[in-house]
C-alpha positions as MATLAB code, in Angstrom:
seq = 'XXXXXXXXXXXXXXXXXXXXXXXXXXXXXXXXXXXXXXXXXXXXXXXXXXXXXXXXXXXXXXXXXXXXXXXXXXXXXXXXXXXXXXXXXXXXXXXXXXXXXXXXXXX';
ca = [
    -111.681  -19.762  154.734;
    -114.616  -21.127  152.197;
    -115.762  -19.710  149.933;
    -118.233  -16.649  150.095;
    -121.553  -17.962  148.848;
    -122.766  -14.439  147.351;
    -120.530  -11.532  146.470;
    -121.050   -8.615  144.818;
    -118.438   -4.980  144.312;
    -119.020   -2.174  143.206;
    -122.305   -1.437  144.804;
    -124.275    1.058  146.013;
    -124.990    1.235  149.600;
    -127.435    3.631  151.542;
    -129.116    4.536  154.001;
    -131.780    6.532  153.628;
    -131.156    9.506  151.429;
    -127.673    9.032  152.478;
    -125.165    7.467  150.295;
    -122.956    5.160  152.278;
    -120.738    4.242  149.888;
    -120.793    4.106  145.944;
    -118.702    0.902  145.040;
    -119.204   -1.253  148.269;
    -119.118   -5.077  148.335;
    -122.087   -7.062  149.583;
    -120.807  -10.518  150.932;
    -122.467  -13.551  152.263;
    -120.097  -16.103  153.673;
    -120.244  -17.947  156.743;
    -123.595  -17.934  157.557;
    -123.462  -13.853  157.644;
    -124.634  -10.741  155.331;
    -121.998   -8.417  155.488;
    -122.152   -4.760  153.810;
    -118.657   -3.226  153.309;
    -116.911    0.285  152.094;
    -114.845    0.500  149.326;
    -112.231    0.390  151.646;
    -112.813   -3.444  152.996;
    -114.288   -1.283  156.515;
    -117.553   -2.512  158.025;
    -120.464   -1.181  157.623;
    -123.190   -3.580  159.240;
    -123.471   -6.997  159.198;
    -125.910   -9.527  160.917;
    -126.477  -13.538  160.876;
    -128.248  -14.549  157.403;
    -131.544  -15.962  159.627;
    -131.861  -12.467  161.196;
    -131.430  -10.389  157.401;
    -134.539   -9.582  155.751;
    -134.006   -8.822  151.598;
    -136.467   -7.690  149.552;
    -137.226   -5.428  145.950;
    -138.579   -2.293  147.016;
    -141.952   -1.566  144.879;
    -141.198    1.794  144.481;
    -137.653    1.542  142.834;
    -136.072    0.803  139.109;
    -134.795   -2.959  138.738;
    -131.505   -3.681  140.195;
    -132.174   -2.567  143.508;
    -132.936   -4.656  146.663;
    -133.748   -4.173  150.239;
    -131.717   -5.495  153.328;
    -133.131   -5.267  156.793;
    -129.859   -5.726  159.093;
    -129.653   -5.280  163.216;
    -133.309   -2.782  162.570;
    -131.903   -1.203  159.777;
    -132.775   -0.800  156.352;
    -130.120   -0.341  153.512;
    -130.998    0.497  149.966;
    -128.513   -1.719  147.826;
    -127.811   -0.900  144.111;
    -126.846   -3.471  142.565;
    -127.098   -4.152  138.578;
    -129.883   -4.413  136.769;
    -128.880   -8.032  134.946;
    -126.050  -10.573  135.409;
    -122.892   -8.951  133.761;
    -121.844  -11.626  130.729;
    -119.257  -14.445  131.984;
    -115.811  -11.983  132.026;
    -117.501   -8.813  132.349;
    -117.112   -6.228  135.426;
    -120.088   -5.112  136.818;
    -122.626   -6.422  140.217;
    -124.957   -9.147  139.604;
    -128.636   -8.357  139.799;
    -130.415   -7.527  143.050;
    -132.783  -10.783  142.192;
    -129.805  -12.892  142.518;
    -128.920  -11.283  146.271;
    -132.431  -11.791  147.355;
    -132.351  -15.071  146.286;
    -128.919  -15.511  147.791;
    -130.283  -14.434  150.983;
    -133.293  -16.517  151.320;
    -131.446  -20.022  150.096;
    -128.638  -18.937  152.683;
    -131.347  -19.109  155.438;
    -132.771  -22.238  154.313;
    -136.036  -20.833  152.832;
    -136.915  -22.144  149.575;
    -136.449  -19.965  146.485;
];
């Protein structure tokens, strides 16, 4: 299997006002954006040319946007890069970005 081209853990996934799940992994790999539980379970996931990721205007930095299959997920990701050998979820600029270059839009 190659390599995923974006992936991020221990992010916040919702829905809504509903929290999905708290320390989810957001994964691009294959020509797919897939949002998973804690767990490794599915939650959605759609072909990259059919995702839509954005930065909401309305919220702090760190969090993006994902239109999958009509839905729209609130991501929380982190609000920088984490320094090389640190824990933590890259920023939500690098997942939009991820998305787009993944489709083949420029960046």
């Amino acid at each position: 299997m190659a390599e995923p081209e974006f992936r991020a853990t221990g992010v916040r996934i919702g829905k809504r006002l509903r929290s999905l799940t708290r320390a989810g992994t957001v994964r691009i790999s294959g020509g797919r954006v897939e949002l998973l539980t804690s767990y490794g379970s599915e939650i959605d996931s759609a072909p990259v040319q059919a995702v839509r990721a954005s930065r909401p205007w309305f919220a702090p930095e760190g969090r993006a946007l994902a239109d999958l299959n009509g839905k729209r997920y609130l991501l929380t990701l982190g609000e920088r890069d984490p320094a090389p050998g640190e824990p933590g979820p890259p920023a939500a600029r690098r997942f939009i970005e991820a998305v787009r270059r993944a489709a083949g839009h420029r960046v």
